[in-house]
Amino acid sequence: MCTLEKLDRLFLLKLTGDGEHRLNPTLLDNLRSAITQIRSDPSSSQSVLITTSDGKFFSNGYDLALAASDPPLRAVMAAKLRSLVADLISLPMPTIAAVTGHASAAGFLLAMSHDYILMRRDRGFLYMSELDIELVLPAWFVAMIRMKVASPAARRDVALTAGKITADRGLEMGIVDSRHGSAAETVEAAVKLGEEIVRRGADGHVYGRMRETLLREVLHAIGSNESASNGVRNSGSKL
Amino acid sequence: MCTLEKRGDLFLLTLTGDDEHRFHPDTISSVLSLLEQAKSQSTRGSVLITTAHGKFFSNGFDLAWAQAAGSQTGAVNRMHQMVESFKPVIAALFDLPMPTIAALNGHAAASGLMFALSHDYVFMRNDRGVLYMSEVDLGLPLPDYFAAMFAAKIGTSIAKRELLLSGKKIKGEEAVALGIVDSAAHDSVEGVVEATVSLGESLAAKKWNGEVYASIRKSLYPGLCAMLSVTDKIAASP
């Protein structure tokens, strides 16, 4: 499901296998455990996290098929993703998403939950698919989009056109920090960036606090979601 | 005054006549009623394109009508009436269950520019027509929902300053550079309308669910929509 490696000072978190890395409850639990493990490592305040994946997909979003067969799991997956994202926002180290495949909906959100997005340009796209599959965006998704996508026109393009955003377009839109020729090159660049950041020697705890302040709107929206009534569900038709 | 036509999937809202298309209680109420009509006839794949005839898209509120009240208090009351009654027009555009495109044939000033910015996409001409927030020149403060619109739709501090604090008349090319409009590629009214129809048709082809579209649109502008009292019909997924 996912593996956690240490590469000198860097943590490499990888979503493994050739599937769509759908964010089902098990994968989300595994990812959260990995984050907990990272936090408890004594060198963590002088480290960097790189998140990447095997195969064609970074992550294709929530496991909607699972949710269709067992509706309460929809809320469970959402709650687990909110916790994971809150963990990533408070993580006492810089975070890099090495996007080596498609990132859709919650998968796109997961990529945006990192401080840097490096992406391959030969294949793959970022895709806020909700409009195409008749789902609305939760307020906390929109809060993340507002924080990570600067121009109103680009936000509209992300959310209201359900466009498939390549690395080139992502770079223009200010969503992607740099683009690279292949999956391997993207990971290599992420490692290089990670090492450069570690060399600067900043205090991860201070960094984490600063990030929390910068992204407080997102944390607030996540918090508001937690206290909203349970049983809120999307009534949009899929017909 | 204004008309609503249907061309396939596209609703075409036109401010007719060669005048300044100033917003006055009667025009406000006509436009609102046409927007309500479009909403009631909307289906999957519907798109709205708004344009106008003549030199002006809209030159803002009817200040002459306000002055014609005959007294300072009367004029202020009439201004207030227009500001308040215009708010539902803006709300109706944010609530509209379909993509919306403004095709600027000419000048858009003050509430006329507000009207344009209330659309999801704004196209203007590069040869004619300016965007102008006249309030700073006229000594009029901005109503709260006007300020909220600019906060929502204009991305950079520089663009906000140029639009709101400089009294500048911004032409097409600069409007694109500042990120205020999506395109100013055409040097004729036919060119702009054709471009918006083309965009409209490509959006219509997606056959999106209009209620979901409107819900996502409103969620992008939470502060402004709260001020406009446009509520969400679809409970958000967690």
XYZ file of C-alpha atoms in Angstrom:
477
model
C 0.000 0.000 0.000
C 2.716 2.429 1.015
C 6.320 2.223 2.082
C 8.500 4.584 4.076
C 12.237 4.762 3.435
C 14.941 6.962 4.835
C 17.423 8.316 2.308
C 20.055 9.916 4.484
C 18.099 12.865 5.930
C 15.116 12.496 3.602
C 11.937 10.496 4.147
C 10.543 8.895 1.014
C 6.897 7.911 1.295
C 5.713 5.875 -1.643
C 2.246 4.693 -2.640
C 3.124 1.277 -3.990
C 1.842 -1.019 -6.704
C 0.417 -0.411 -10.139
C -3.137 0.495 -9.119
C -4.920 3.828 -8.840
C -3.826 4.381 -5.218
C -7.416 5.173 -4.336
C -7.653 6.786 -0.934
C -9.594 4.032 0.820
C -9.664 3.742 4.632
C -6.760 1.261 4.734
C -4.400 3.320 2.589
C -5.312 6.466 4.518
C -4.579 4.684 7.821
C -1.242 3.451 6.426
C -0.309 6.948 5.290
C -1.178 8.396 8.684
C 0.907 5.723 10.431
C 3.829 6.604 8.210
C 3.466 10.279 9.136
C 3.339 9.355 12.834
C 6.479 7.316 12.376
C 8.222 10.250 10.676
C 7.210 12.601 13.482
C 8.643 10.303 16.133
C 12.007 9.991 14.387
C 14.573 11.987 16.404
C 16.067 13.600 13.308
C 12.684 14.788 12.029
C 13.197 18.496 12.686
C 16.119 18.462 10.227
C 14.458 16.433 7.482
C 12.269 16.680 4.405
C 9.380 14.435 3.307
C 9.015 13.382 -0.303
C 5.755 11.675 -1.295
C 5.547 9.799 -4.557
C 3.956 6.739 -6.145
C 4.490 3.768 -8.413
C 2.720 3.343 -11.715
C 0.384 5.491 -13.785
C -1.323 7.219 -10.890
C -0.238 9.473 -8.049
C -3.728 8.952 -6.675
C -7.086 8.798 -8.419
C -8.993 10.113 -5.398
C -11.370 8.494 -2.946
C -12.445 4.910 -3.458
C -15.867 5.841 -4.833
C -16.707 2.255 -5.793
C -16.202 1.271 -2.148
C -18.356 4.191 -1.027
C -21.087 3.169 -3.479
C -21.150 -0.336 -1.997
C -20.963 0.911 1.605
C -22.115 4.563 1.852
C -20.998 5.333 5.433
C -17.410 4.707 4.270
C -17.591 7.926 2.244
C -17.632 9.979 5.432
C -14.976 7.714 6.974
C -12.572 8.255 4.058
C -13.201 11.986 4.124
C -12.537 12.189 7.867
C -9.318 10.199 7.488
C -8.129 12.407 4.615
C -8.879 15.541 6.639
C -6.765 14.144 9.497
C -3.954 13.206 7.133
C -3.938 16.667 5.566
C -3.990 18.327 8.991
C -1.002 16.128 9.903
C 0.828 17.165 6.729
C 0.116 20.835 7.413
C 1.551 20.612 10.919
C 4.469 18.348 9.959
C 7.733 19.823 11.288
C 9.570 19.579 7.980
C 9.177 20.735 4.381
C 7.166 18.417 2.146
C 7.531 17.681 -1.550
C 5.026 15.852 -3.757
C 6.837 14.150 -6.636
C 3.817 13.705 -8.899
C 4.722 10.837 -11.194
C 1.200 10.063 -12.418
C -2.395 11.287 -12.509
C -3.677 13.088 -9.453
C -7.466 13.430 -9.430
C -9.913 14.962 -6.983
C -8.807 13.946 -3.462
C -5.554 12.754 -5.068
C -4.987 16.257 -6.460
C -5.823 17.602 -3.010
C -3.215 15.296 -1.490
C -0.563 16.631 -3.870
C -1.544 20.226 -3.032
C -1.163 19.408 0.663
C 2.604 19.442 0.103
C 4.778 22.576 0.071
C 6.281 21.810 -3.332
C 4.805 20.013 -6.321
C 7.287 18.579 -8.805
C 5.683 16.830 -11.745
C 6.617 14.805 -14.773
C 5.795 16.472 -18.043
C 5.775 13.478 -20.369
C 2.554 12.032 -18.950
C -0.095 12.511 -16.346
C -2.369 15.321 -15.262
C -3.867 17.063 -12.274
C -7.630 16.859 -12.474
C -10.274 18.278 -10.139
C -12.833 15.857 -11.531
C -15.774 16.601 -9.262
C -17.749 18.679 -11.786
C -17.479 15.850 -14.317
C -18.747 13.248 -11.835
C -21.422 15.504 -10.329
C -19.894 15.976 -6.926
C -19.569 19.332 -5.185
C -16.344 20.446 -3.566
C -16.164 20.435 0.219
C -15.322 23.837 1.686
C -11.950 22.613 2.899
C -10.974 21.494 -0.643
C -11.834 25.000 -1.823
C -9.801 26.502 1.039
C -6.776 24.496 -0.150
C -7.373 25.570 -3.767
C -7.589 29.204 -2.649
C -4.308 28.878 -0.756
C -2.410 27.009 -3.441
C -3.780 28.448 -6.680
C -3.197 32.167 -6.707
C -5.225 33.694 -9.485
C -9.040 33.753 -9.468
C -9.019 32.715 -13.145
C -6.791 29.709 -12.407
C -9.022 28.680 -9.481
C -12.017 28.894 -11.789
C -10.134 26.764 -14.337
C -9.292 24.149 -11.689
C -12.767 23.879 -10.158
C -15.183 24.965 -12.897
C -13.736 23.461 -16.059
C -12.595 20.106 -14.670
C -9.579 20.550 -16.917
C -6.842 17.927 -17.124
C -3.819 19.973 -16.157
C -0.472 18.818 -17.520
C 2.796 19.762 -15.827
C 3.368 22.485 -18.433
C -0.011 24.059 -17.803
C 0.375 23.515 -14.055
C 3.618 25.467 -14.145
C 1.907 28.362 -15.987
C -0.938 28.309 -13.479
C 1.491 28.443 -10.577
C 0.335 25.089 -9.178
C 3.424 23.110 -10.172
C 6.853 24.290 -9.026
C 8.939 22.476 -11.610
C 8.486 19.903 -14.344
C 10.743 17.022 -15.302
C 11.186 14.666 -18.219
C 10.124 11.386 -16.610
C 8.978 9.793 -13.362
C 12.548 8.910 -12.379
C 13.787 12.429 -13.142
C 10.977 13.896 -11.064
C 11.901 11.809 -8.025
C 15.579 12.606 -8.563
C 14.787 16.319 -8.663
C 12.710 15.980 -5.499
C 15.621 14.286 -3.735
C 17.960 17.042 -4.919
C 15.582 19.746 -3.727
C 15.156 17.923 -0.421
C 18.914 17.747 0.105
C 19.283 21.432 -0.725
C 16.626 22.314 1.836
C 18.250 20.129 4.492
C 21.589 21.861 3.849
C 19.985 25.225 4.692
C 19.524 23.826 8.188
C 16.277 25.522 9.170
C 14.423 24.326 12.267
C 11.600 22.020 11.213
C 9.449 22.903 14.220
C 9.493 26.583 13.336
C 8.818 25.665 9.711
C 5.813 23.559 10.671
C 4.389 26.364 12.800
C 4.849 28.884 10.012
C 3.097 26.593 7.577
C 0.185 26.177 9.973
C -0.128 29.955 10.163
C 0.024 30.345 6.394
C -2.565 27.619 5.865
C -4.773 28.497 8.825
C -7.788 28.969 6.564
C -7.444 25.347 5.447
C -7.033 24.107 9.036
C -10.055 26.170 10.034
C -12.136 24.714 7.205
C -11.012 21.193 8.148
C -11.983 21.917 11.753
C -15.384 23.295 10.749
C -16.029 20.160 8.734
C -15.336 18.007 11.788
C -17.957 19.799 13.828
C -20.562 19.946 11.053
C -23.476 17.578 11.487
C -22.816 13.988 10.620
C -25.132 12.638 8.029
C -24.346 15.509 5.679
C -24.063 13.837 2.355
C -23.931 14.830 -1.237
C -27.339 14.564 -2.805
C -26.116 15.254 -6.341
C -27.462 12.746 -8.780
C -25.130 10.595 -10.784
C -27.627 10.160 -13.584
C -34.232 47.487 -22.896
C -33.050 43.880 -22.707
C -33.889 40.590 -24.372
C -33.295 36.900 -23.780
C -32.934 34.578 -26.771
C -32.213 30.877 -26.940
C -29.806 29.506 -29.547
C -29.488 25.786 -29.022
C -27.894 25.376 -25.602
C -26.996 29.042 -25.354
C -29.051 31.740 -23.654
C -28.191 35.113 -25.087
C -28.978 38.075 -22.814
C -28.654 41.390 -24.649
C -28.900 44.945 -23.318
C -30.503 46.542 -26.355
C -30.460 50.064 -27.774
C -27.630 52.471 -28.412
C -27.646 54.125 -25.014
C -25.334 53.704 -21.988
C -27.352 50.792 -20.563
C -27.306 52.444 -17.170
C -28.768 50.462 -14.303
C -31.968 52.157 -13.152
C -34.748 50.464 -11.116
C -36.608 49.457 -14.318
C -33.580 47.988 -16.116
C -32.499 46.244 -12.938
C -35.873 44.623 -12.605
C -35.975 43.616 -16.313
C -32.532 42.034 -16.185
C -33.424 40.199 -12.975
C -36.577 38.813 -14.508
C -34.713 37.583 -17.610
C -32.109 35.884 -15.417
C -34.917 34.185 -13.512
C -36.373 33.076 -16.825
C -33.044 31.595 -17.944
C -32.748 29.796 -14.616
C -36.220 28.297 -14.925
C -35.515 27.063 -18.454
C -32.037 25.755 -17.746
C -31.089 22.177 -18.564
C -27.856 20.230 -18.631
C -25.461 21.977 -21.006
C -27.095 25.410 -20.774
C -24.756 28.406 -20.981
C -25.485 32.149 -20.630
C -23.783 34.778 -22.792
C -24.427 38.431 -21.907
C -23.700 41.257 -24.281
C -25.002 44.697 -25.296
C -25.474 46.914 -28.331
C -23.631 50.117 -29.115
C -20.625 51.772 -27.485
C -21.374 50.689 -23.929
C -21.714 47.370 -22.184
C -22.991 49.378 -19.219
C -21.926 52.726 -17.799
C -23.134 52.016 -14.264
C -26.020 53.334 -12.199
C -28.361 56.025 -13.503
C -26.896 58.943 -11.564
C -29.074 61.425 -13.466
C -32.166 59.644 -12.143
C -30.733 59.896 -8.632
C -30.074 63.658 -9.060
C -33.580 64.163 -10.467
C -34.946 63.444 -6.984
C -34.486 67.198 -6.451
C -32.788 67.129 -3.086
C -29.573 65.848 -1.560
C -31.493 63.395 0.651
C -33.643 62.312 -2.270
C -30.581 61.666 -4.433
C -28.895 59.665 -1.698
C -32.041 57.595 -1.201
C -32.296 56.863 -4.909
C -28.608 55.838 -5.029
C -29.185 53.591 -2.069
C -32.245 52.094 -3.750
C -30.238 51.250 -6.870
C -27.341 49.773 -4.876
C -29.731 47.570 -2.891
C -31.891 46.445 -5.801
C -28.842 45.633 -7.933
C -27.541 43.153 -5.381
C -30.118 40.473 -6.394
C -28.944 40.780 -10.028
C -25.400 39.926 -8.944
C -26.742 37.183 -6.679
C -28.794 35.736 -9.552
C -25.660 35.477 -11.709
C -23.733 33.689 -8.969
C -26.679 31.371 -8.439
C -27.317 30.647 -12.105
C -27.149 26.903 -12.773
C -24.999 27.207 -15.901
C -21.644 28.675 -16.998
C -21.828 32.419 -17.693
C -19.822 34.484 -20.163
C -19.766 38.274 -20.596
C -19.001 39.480 -24.120
C -18.056 43.152 -23.698
C -19.010 45.101 -26.814
C -17.824 48.342 -25.231
C -17.224 50.261 -21.999
C -18.000 48.729 -18.628
C -17.968 51.138 -15.702
C -18.813 50.898 -12.006
C -21.894 48.694 -11.556
C -21.577 47.880 -15.282
C -18.163 46.389 -14.546
C -19.594 44.615 -11.497
C -22.195 43.104 -13.812
C -19.446 41.887 -16.178
C -17.279 40.479 -13.372
C -20.227 38.491 -12.030
C -19.812 36.170 -15.007
C -17.497 33.132 -14.965
C -15.642 34.330 -18.094
C -15.165 37.878 -19.376
C -14.092 38.655 -22.944
C -13.555 42.177 -24.217
C -12.393 43.886 -27.389
C -8.840 45.048 -27.852
C -9.742 47.970 -30.139
C -12.542 49.596 -28.168
C -14.031 49.711 -24.748
C -12.497 50.358 -21.355
C -13.016 49.095 -17.837
C -13.441 51.948 -15.406
C -14.224 52.073 -11.708
C -15.362 55.672 -11.611
C -16.122 55.829 -7.907
C -12.776 57.316 -6.895
C -13.274 60.115 -9.475
C -16.885 60.727 -8.474
C -16.212 60.672 -4.773
C -18.494 57.710 -4.136
C -17.525 55.010 -1.660
C -17.837 51.375 -2.753
C -20.822 49.405 -1.507
C -19.698 46.420 0.562
C -20.585 43.805 -2.050
C -18.657 45.734 -4.721
C -15.540 45.594 -2.544
C -16.153 41.895 -1.904
C -16.406 41.251 -5.661
C -13.005 42.798 -6.293
C -11.465 40.878 -3.437
C -12.933 37.682 -4.916
C -12.255 38.178 -8.595
C -9.124 40.337 -8.884
C -5.985 38.459 -7.941
C -3.135 40.871 -7.415
C -2.724 43.975 -5.253
C -1.483 45.842 -8.294
C -4.577 45.020 -10.317
C -6.828 46.027 -7.416
C -4.993 49.329 -7.045
C -5.123 50.074 -10.775
C -8.820 49.301 -10.928
C -10.059 50.855 -7.704
C -7.611 53.554 -6.665
C -6.158 55.013 -9.832
C -9.264 56.156 -11.733
C -7.715 54.508 -14.757
C -9.638 53.571 -17.904
C -8.253 50.144 -18.622
C -8.151 48.883 -22.187
C -8.336 45.272 -23.337
C -4.654 44.399 -23.507
C -3.932 45.789 -20.061
C -7.065 44.153 -18.647
C -5.748 40.770 -19.799
C -2.259 41.489 -18.410
C -3.772 42.435 -15.034
C -5.810 39.239 -15.024
C -9.129 41.115 -14.907
C -10.541 39.616 -18.120
C -9.894 36.305 -19.817
C -9.390 37.558 -23.347
C -9.166 40.735 -25.439
C -8.129 39.102 -28.662
C -10.686 40.575 -31.039
C -10.994 43.948 -32.678
C -14.679 43.913 -33.468
C -17.894 43.246 -31.636
C -18.604 40.325 -33.968
C -15.214 38.841 -33.071
C -15.861 38.991 -29.332
C -19.357 37.554 -29.623
C -18.140 34.771 -31.895
C -15.363 33.895 -29.439
C -17.807 33.745 -26.544
C -20.242 31.624 -28.564
C -17.400 29.258 -29.368
C -16.414 28.984 -25.697
C -20.089 28.636 -24.793
C -20.562 25.753 -27.170
C -17.524 23.912 -25.852
C -18.758 24.321 -22.267
C -22.279 23.262 -23.297
C -20.884 20.073 -24.830
C -19.792 18.938 -21.352
C -23.451 18.594 -20.392
C -22.665 19.415 -16.786
C -25.292 19.289 -14.063
C -26.146 22.984 -13.611
C -26.937 22.742 -9.892
C -23.560 21.122 -9.214
C -21.848 23.765 -11.390
C -23.517 26.606 -9.466
C -22.659 24.985 -6.146
C -18.972 24.696 -7.029
C -18.976 28.284 -8.346
C -20.450 29.651 -5.136
C -18.005 27.643 -3.024
C -15.135 29.453 -4.783
C -16.316 32.823 -3.464
C -17.526 32.182 0.077
C -17.193 35.743 1.421
C -18.961 37.377 -1.489
C -21.707 34.757 -1.636
C -22.408 35.089 2.075
C -22.820 38.830 1.540
C -25.165 38.197 -1.408
C -27.110 35.644 0.646
C -26.790 33.001 -2.052
C -27.169 29.751 -0.237
C -26.084 26.337 -1.402
C -28.801 23.907 -2.427
C -26.563 20.886 -2.392
C -25.172 19.803 0.951
C -21.439 19.548 0.521
C -19.843 16.140 0.564
C -17.495 15.848 3.520
